[in-house]
mmCIF file of C-alpha atoms in Angstrom:
data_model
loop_
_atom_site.group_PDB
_atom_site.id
_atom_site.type_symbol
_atom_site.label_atom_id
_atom_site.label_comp_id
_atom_site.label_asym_id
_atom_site.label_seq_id
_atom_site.Cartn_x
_atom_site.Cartn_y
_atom_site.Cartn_z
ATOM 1 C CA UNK W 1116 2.964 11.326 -2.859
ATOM 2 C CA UNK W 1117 -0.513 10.821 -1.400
ATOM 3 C CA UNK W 1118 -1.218 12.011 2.077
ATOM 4 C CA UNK W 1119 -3.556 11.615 4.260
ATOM 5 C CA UNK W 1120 -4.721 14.468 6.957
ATOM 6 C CA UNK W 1121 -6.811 13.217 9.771
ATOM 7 C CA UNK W 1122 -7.857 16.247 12.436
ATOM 8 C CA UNK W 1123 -10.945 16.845 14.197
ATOM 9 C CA UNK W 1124 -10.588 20.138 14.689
ATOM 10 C CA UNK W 1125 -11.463 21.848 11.401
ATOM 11 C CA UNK W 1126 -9.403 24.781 11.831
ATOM 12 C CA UNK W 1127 -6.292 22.515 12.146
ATOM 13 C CA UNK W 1128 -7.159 20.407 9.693
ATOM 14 C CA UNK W 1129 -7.704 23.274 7.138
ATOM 15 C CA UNK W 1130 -4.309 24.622 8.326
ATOM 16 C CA UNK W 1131 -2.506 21.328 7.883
ATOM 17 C CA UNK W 1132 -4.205 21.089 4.117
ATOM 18 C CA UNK W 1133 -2.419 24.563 3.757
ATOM 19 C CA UNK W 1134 0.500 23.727 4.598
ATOM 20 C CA UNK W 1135 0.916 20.542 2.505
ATOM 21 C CA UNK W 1136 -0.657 22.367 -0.801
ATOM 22 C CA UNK W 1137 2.048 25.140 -0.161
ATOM 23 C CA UNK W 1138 5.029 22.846 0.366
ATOM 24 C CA UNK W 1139 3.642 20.925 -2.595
ATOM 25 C CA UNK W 1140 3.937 23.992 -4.962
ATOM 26 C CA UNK W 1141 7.354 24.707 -3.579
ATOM 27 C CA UNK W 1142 8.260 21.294 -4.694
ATOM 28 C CA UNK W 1143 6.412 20.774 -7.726
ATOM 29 C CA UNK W 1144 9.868 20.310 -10.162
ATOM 30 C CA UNK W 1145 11.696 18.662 -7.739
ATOM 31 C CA UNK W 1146 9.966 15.695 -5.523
ATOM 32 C CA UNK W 1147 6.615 16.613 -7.443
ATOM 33 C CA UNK W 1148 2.937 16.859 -6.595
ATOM 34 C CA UNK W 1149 1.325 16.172 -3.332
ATOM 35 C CA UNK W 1150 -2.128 14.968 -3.222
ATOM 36 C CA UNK W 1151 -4.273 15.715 0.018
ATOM 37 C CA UNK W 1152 -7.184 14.282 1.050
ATOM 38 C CA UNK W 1153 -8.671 15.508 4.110
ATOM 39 C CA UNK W 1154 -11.068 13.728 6.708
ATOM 40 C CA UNK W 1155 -12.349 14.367 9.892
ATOM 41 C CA UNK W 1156 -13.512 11.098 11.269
ATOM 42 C CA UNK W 1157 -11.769 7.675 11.882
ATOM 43 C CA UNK W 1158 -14.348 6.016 9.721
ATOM 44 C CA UNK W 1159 -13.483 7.738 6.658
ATOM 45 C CA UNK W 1160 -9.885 7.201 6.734
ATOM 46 C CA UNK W 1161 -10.187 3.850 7.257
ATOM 47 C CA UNK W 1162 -11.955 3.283 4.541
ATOM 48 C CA UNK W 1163 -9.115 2.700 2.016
ATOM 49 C CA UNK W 1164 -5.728 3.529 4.078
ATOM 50 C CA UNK W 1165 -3.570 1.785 1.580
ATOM 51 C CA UNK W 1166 -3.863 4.338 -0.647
ATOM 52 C CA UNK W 1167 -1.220 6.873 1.427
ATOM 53 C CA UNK W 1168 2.377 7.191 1.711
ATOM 54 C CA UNK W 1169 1.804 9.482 4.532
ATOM 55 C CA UNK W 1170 -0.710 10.019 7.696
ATOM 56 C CA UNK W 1171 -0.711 13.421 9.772
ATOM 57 C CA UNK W 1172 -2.870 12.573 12.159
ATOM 58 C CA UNK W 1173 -4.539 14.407 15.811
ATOM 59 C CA UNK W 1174 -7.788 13.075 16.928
ATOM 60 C CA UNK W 1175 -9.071 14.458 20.335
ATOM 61 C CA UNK W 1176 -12.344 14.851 20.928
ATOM 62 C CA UNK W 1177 -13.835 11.568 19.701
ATOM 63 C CA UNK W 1178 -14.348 8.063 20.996
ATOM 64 C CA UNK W 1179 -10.821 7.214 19.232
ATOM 65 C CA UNK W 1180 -7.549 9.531 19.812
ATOM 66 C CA UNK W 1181 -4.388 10.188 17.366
ATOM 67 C CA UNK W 1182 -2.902 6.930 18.925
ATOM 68 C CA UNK W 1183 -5.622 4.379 18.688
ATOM 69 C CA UNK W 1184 -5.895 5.307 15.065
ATOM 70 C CA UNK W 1185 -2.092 5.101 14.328
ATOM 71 C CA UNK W 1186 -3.258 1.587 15.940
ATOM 72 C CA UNK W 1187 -5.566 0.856 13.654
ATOM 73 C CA UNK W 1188 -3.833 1.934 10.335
ATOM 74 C CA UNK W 1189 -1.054 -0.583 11.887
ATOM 75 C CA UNK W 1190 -2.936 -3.236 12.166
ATOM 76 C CA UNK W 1191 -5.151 -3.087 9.396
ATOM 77 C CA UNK W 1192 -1.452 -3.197 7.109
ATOM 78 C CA UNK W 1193 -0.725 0.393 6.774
ATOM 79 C CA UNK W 1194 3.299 0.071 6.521
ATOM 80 C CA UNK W 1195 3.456 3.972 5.696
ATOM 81 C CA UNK W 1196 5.131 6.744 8.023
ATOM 82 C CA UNK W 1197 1.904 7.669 10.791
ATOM 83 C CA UNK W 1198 3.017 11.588 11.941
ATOM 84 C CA UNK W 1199 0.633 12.590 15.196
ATOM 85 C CA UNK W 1200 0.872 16.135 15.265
ATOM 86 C CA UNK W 1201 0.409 16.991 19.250
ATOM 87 C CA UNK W 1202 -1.791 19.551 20.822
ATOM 88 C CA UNK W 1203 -3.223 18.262 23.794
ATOM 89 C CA UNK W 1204 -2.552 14.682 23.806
ATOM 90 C CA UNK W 1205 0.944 13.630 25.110
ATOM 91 C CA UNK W 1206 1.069 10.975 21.875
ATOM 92 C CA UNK W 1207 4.801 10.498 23.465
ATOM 93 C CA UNK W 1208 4.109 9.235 26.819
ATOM 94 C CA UNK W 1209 1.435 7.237 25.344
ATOM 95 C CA UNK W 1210 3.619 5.000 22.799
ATOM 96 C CA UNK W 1211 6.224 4.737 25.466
ATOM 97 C CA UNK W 1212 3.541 2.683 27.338
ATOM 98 C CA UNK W 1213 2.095 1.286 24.860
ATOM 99 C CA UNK W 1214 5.558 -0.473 23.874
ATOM 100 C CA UNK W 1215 6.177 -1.751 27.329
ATOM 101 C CA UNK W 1216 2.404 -3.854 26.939
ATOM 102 C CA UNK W 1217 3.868 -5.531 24.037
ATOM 103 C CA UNK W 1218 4.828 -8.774 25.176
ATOM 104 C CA UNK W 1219 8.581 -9.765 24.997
ATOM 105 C CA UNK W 1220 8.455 -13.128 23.389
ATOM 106 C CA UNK W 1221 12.676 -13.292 22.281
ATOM 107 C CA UNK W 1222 11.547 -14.308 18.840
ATOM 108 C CA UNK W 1223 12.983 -12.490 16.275
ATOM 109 C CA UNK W 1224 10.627 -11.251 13.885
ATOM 110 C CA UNK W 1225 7.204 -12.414 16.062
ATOM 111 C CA UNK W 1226 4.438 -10.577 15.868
ATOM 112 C CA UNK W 1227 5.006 -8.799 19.002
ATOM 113 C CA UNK W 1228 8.381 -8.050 17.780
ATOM 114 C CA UNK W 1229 7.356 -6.238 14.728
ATOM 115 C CA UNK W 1230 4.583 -4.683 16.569
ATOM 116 C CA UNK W 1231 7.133 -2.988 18.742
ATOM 117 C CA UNK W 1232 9.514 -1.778 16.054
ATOM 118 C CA UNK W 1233 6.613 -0.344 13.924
ATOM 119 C CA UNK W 1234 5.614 1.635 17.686
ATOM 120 C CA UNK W 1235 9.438 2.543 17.973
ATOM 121 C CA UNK W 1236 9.979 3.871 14.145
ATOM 122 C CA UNK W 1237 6.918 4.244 11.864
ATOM 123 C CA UNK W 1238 5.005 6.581 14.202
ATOM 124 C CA UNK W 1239 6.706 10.283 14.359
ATOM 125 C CA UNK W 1240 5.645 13.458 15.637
ATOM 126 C CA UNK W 1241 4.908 17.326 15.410
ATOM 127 C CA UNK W 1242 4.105 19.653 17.315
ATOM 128 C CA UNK W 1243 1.083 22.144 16.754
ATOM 129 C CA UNK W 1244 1.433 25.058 15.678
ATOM 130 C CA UNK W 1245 3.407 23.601 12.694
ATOM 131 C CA UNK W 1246 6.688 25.124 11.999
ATOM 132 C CA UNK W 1247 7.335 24.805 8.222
ATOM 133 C CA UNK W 1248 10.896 23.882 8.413
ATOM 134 C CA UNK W 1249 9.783 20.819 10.773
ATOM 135 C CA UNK W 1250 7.291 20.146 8.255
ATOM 136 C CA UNK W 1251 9.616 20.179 5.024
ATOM 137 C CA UNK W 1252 12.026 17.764 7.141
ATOM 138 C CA UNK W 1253 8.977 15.277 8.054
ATOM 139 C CA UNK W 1254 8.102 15.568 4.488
ATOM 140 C CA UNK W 1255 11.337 14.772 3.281
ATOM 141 C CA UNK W 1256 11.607 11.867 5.788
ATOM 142 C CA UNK W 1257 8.378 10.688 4.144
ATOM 143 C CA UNK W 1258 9.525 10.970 0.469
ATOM 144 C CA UNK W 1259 12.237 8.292 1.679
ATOM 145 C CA UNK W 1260 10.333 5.870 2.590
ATOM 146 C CA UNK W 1261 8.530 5.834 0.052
ATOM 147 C CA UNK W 1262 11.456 5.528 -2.264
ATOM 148 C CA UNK W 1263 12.290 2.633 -0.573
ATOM 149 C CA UNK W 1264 8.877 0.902 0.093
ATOM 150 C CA UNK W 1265 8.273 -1.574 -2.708
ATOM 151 C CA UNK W 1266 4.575 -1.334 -3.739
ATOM 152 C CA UNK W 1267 1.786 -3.252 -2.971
ATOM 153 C CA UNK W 1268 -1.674 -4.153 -5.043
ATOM 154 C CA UNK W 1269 -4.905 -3.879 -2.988
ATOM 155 C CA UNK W 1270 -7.059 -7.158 -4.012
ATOM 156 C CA UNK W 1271 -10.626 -6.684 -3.066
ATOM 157 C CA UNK W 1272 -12.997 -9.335 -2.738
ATOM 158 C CA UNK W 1273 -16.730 -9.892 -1.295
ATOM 159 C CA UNK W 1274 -15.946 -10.480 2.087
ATOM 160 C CA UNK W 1275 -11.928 -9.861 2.281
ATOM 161 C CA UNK W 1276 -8.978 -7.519 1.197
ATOM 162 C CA UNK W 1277 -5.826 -8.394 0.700
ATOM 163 C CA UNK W 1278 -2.967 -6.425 0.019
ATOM 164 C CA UNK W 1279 0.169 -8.225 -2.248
ATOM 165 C CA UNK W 1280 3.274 -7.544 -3.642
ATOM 166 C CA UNK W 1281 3.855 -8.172 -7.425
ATOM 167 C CA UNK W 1282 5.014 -11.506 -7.231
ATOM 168 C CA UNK W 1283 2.508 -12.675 -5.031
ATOM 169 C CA UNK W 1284 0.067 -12.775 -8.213
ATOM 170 C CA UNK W 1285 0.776 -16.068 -10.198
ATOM 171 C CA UNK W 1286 -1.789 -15.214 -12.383
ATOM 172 C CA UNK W 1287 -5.636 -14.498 -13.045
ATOM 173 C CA UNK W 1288 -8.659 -16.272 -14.801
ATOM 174 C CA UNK W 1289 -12.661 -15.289 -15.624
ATOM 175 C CA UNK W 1290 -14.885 -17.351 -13.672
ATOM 176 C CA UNK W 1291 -18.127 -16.250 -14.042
ATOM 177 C CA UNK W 1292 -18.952 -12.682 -13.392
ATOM 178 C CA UNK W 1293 -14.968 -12.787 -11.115
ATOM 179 C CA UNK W 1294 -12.139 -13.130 -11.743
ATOM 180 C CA UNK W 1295 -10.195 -15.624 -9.797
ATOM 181 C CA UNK W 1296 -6.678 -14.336 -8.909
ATOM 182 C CA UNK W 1297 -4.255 -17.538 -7.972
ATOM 183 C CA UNK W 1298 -1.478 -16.350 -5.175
ATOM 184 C CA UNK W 1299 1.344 -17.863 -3.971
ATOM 185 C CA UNK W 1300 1.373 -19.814 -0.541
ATOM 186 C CA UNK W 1301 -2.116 -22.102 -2.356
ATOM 187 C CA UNK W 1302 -4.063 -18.817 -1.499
ATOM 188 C CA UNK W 1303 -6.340 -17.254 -3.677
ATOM 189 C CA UNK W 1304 -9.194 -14.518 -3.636
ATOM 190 C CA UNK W 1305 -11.961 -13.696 -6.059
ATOM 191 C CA UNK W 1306 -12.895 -10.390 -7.447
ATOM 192 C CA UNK W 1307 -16.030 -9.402 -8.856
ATOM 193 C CA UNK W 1308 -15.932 -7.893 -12.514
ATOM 194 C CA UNK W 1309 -13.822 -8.466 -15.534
ATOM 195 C CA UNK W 1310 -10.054 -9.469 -16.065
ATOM 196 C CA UNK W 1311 -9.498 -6.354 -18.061
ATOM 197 C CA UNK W 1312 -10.286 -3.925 -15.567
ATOM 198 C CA UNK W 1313 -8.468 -5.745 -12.929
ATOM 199 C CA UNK W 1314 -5.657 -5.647 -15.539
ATOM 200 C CA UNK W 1315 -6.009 -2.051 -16.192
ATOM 201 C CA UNK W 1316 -5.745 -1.358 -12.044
ATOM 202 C CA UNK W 1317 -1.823 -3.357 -12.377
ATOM 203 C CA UNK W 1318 -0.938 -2.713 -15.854
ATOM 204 C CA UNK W 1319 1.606 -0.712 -14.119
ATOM 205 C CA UNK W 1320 3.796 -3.560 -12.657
ATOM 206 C CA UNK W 1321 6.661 -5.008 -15.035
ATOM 207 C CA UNK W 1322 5.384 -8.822 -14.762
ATOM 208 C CA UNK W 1323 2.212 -8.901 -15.480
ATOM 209 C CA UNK W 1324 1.132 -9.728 -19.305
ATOM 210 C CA UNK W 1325 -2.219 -9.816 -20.589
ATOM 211 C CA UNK W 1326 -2.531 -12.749 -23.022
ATOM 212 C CA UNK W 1327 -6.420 -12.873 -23.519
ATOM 213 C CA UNK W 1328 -9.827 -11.072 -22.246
ATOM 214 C CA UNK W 1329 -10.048 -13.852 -19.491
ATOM 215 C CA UNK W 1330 -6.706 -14.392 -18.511
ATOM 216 C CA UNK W 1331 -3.679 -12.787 -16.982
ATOM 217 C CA UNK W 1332 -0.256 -13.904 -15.910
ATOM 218 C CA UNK W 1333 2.897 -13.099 -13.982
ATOM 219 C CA UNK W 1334 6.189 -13.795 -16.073
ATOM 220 C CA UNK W 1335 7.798 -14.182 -13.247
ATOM 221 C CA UNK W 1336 5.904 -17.746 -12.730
ATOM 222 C CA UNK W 1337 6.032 -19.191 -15.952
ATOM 223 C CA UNK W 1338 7.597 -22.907 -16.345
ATOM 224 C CA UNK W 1339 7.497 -23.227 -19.793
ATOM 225 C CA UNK W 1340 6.094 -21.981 -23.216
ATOM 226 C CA UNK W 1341 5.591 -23.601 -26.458
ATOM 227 C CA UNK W 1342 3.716 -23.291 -29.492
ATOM 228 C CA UNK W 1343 0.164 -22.615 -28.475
ATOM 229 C CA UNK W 1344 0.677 -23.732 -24.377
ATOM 230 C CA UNK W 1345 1.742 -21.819 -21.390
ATOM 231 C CA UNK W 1346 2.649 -23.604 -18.578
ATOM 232 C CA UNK W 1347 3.110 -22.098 -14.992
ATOM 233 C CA UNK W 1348 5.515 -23.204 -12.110
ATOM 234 C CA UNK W 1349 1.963 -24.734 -10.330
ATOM 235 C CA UNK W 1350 1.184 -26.814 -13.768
ATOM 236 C CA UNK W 1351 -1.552 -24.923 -14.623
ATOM 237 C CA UNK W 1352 -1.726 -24.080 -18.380
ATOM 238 C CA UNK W 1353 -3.199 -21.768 -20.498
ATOM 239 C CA UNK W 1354 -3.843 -21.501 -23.973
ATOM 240 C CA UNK W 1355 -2.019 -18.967 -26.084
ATOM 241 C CA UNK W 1356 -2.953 -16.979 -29.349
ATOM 242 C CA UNK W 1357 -0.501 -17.158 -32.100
ATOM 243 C CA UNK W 1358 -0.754 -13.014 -31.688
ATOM 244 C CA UNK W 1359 0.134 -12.513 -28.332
ATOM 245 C CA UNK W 1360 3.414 -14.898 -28.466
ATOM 246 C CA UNK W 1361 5.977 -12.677 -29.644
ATOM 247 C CA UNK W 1362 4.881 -10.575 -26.769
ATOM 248 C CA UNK W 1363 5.175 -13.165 -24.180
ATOM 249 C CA UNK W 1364 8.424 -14.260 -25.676
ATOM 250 C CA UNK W 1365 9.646 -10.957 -25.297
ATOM 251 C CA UNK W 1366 8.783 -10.626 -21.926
ATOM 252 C CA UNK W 1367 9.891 -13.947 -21.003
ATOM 253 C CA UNK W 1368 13.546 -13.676 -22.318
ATOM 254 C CA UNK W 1369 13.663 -9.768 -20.741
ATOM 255 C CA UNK W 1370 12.849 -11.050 -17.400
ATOM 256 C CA UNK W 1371 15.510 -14.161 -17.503
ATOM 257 C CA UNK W 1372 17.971 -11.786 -18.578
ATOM 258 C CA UNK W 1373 17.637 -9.105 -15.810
ATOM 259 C CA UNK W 1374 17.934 -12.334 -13.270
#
């Protein structure tokens, strides 16, 4: 699991790195490794927030508090649990008002609506001085989440990021110096540098099948393969080497079969 600690008080946030490396080593054969990273401003941690399962977060002497960051991380996608850990800032009272400014629209799944579940639910809390057994059952809280949080792949572009799940990727092509990655919903973003590196960076994910140096696809979204031809649910068609068929033939008949 990768946490994030966010404290501007150094001594806290040294303790807080303490505390994690210790409950990591505890739990090294069972729920495995933690990995810490450690900031002390807002700007850093924003920087690439997708990467955590897990904020601990108390920010109180700066232009932006605990809160307004657990704000941010919301809004910028973060779907992971957001812990503030309170010292002087009643992170409580605050939410509680916060919730009541969310306007109450009586649409199911709305904006607002989600806004004001992810208030009630994905921000917890501790209290400072951290007591280890309230820290193992935060941790443990954490661990479940994550279990049950499918994955998402951070797309980064020039200009925008987006963050996708698996079978939002129909597939990916060179263009240039990018490669152009077609999405579902007619979107699409492009990515500066090769098709094998952005392969590498997904490899992981069951769908995705490399069939050349310039091109990538998603199983998941294939129509129809012949010979030499691969044809995708949006028509689009790609040429196939006699080499990499067996593989895609594989992977085709493995994925109609777990349907």
């Amino acid at each position: 699991m990768h946490i994030a600690v966010c404290d501007d008080n150094v001594a806290d946030r040294k303790q807080m790195e303490r505390l994690l490396q210790r409950s990591s080593d505890r739990r090294i054969q069972t729920t495995g490794v933690f990995y810490i990273d450690s900031y002390g401003n807002v700007e850093a941690v924003m920087r690439s927030p997708m990467l955590y399962d897990a904020f601990f977060i108390d920010m109180t002497s700066g232009s932006v508090n605990g809160f307004q960051l657990a704000r941010k991380l919301i809004d910028a996608g973060v779907t992971a649990p957001i812990v503030l850990c309170i010292s002087t800032i009643d992170y409580p009272a605050i939410i509680e008002a916060a919730i009541t400014e969310v306007p109450s629209d009586g649409i199911e799944n709305s904006n607002h609506d989600i806004l004001r579940r992810q208030l009630k639910t994905q921000i917890r809390f501790l209290h400072k001085q951290i007591k280890t057994d309230e820290l193992e059952e935060m941790l443990d809280y954490c661990l479940q989440i994550k279990a049950s949080t499918i994955p998402t792949i951070e797309l980064r572009g020039e200009k925008d990021t987006l963050y996708v799940y698996e079978d939002e990727i129909m597939y990916a092509e060179k263009e240039g110096n990018y490669s152009h990655v077609t999405l579902t919903e007619s979107r699409s973003i492009d990515i500066l540098g090769s098709i094998t590196n952005l392969y590498s960076q997904i490899a992981g994910f069951e769908h995705f099948i490399l069939i050349s140096e310039q091109v990538f696809v998603n199983i998941s979204f294939v129509a129809k393969l012949s010979l030499l031809k691969l044809v995708m649910n949006n028509q689009h068609r790609f040429t196939v080497s006699p080499f990499i068929l067996p593989t895609l033939k594989k992977a085709l008949e493995d994925y109609q079969s777990a349907l």
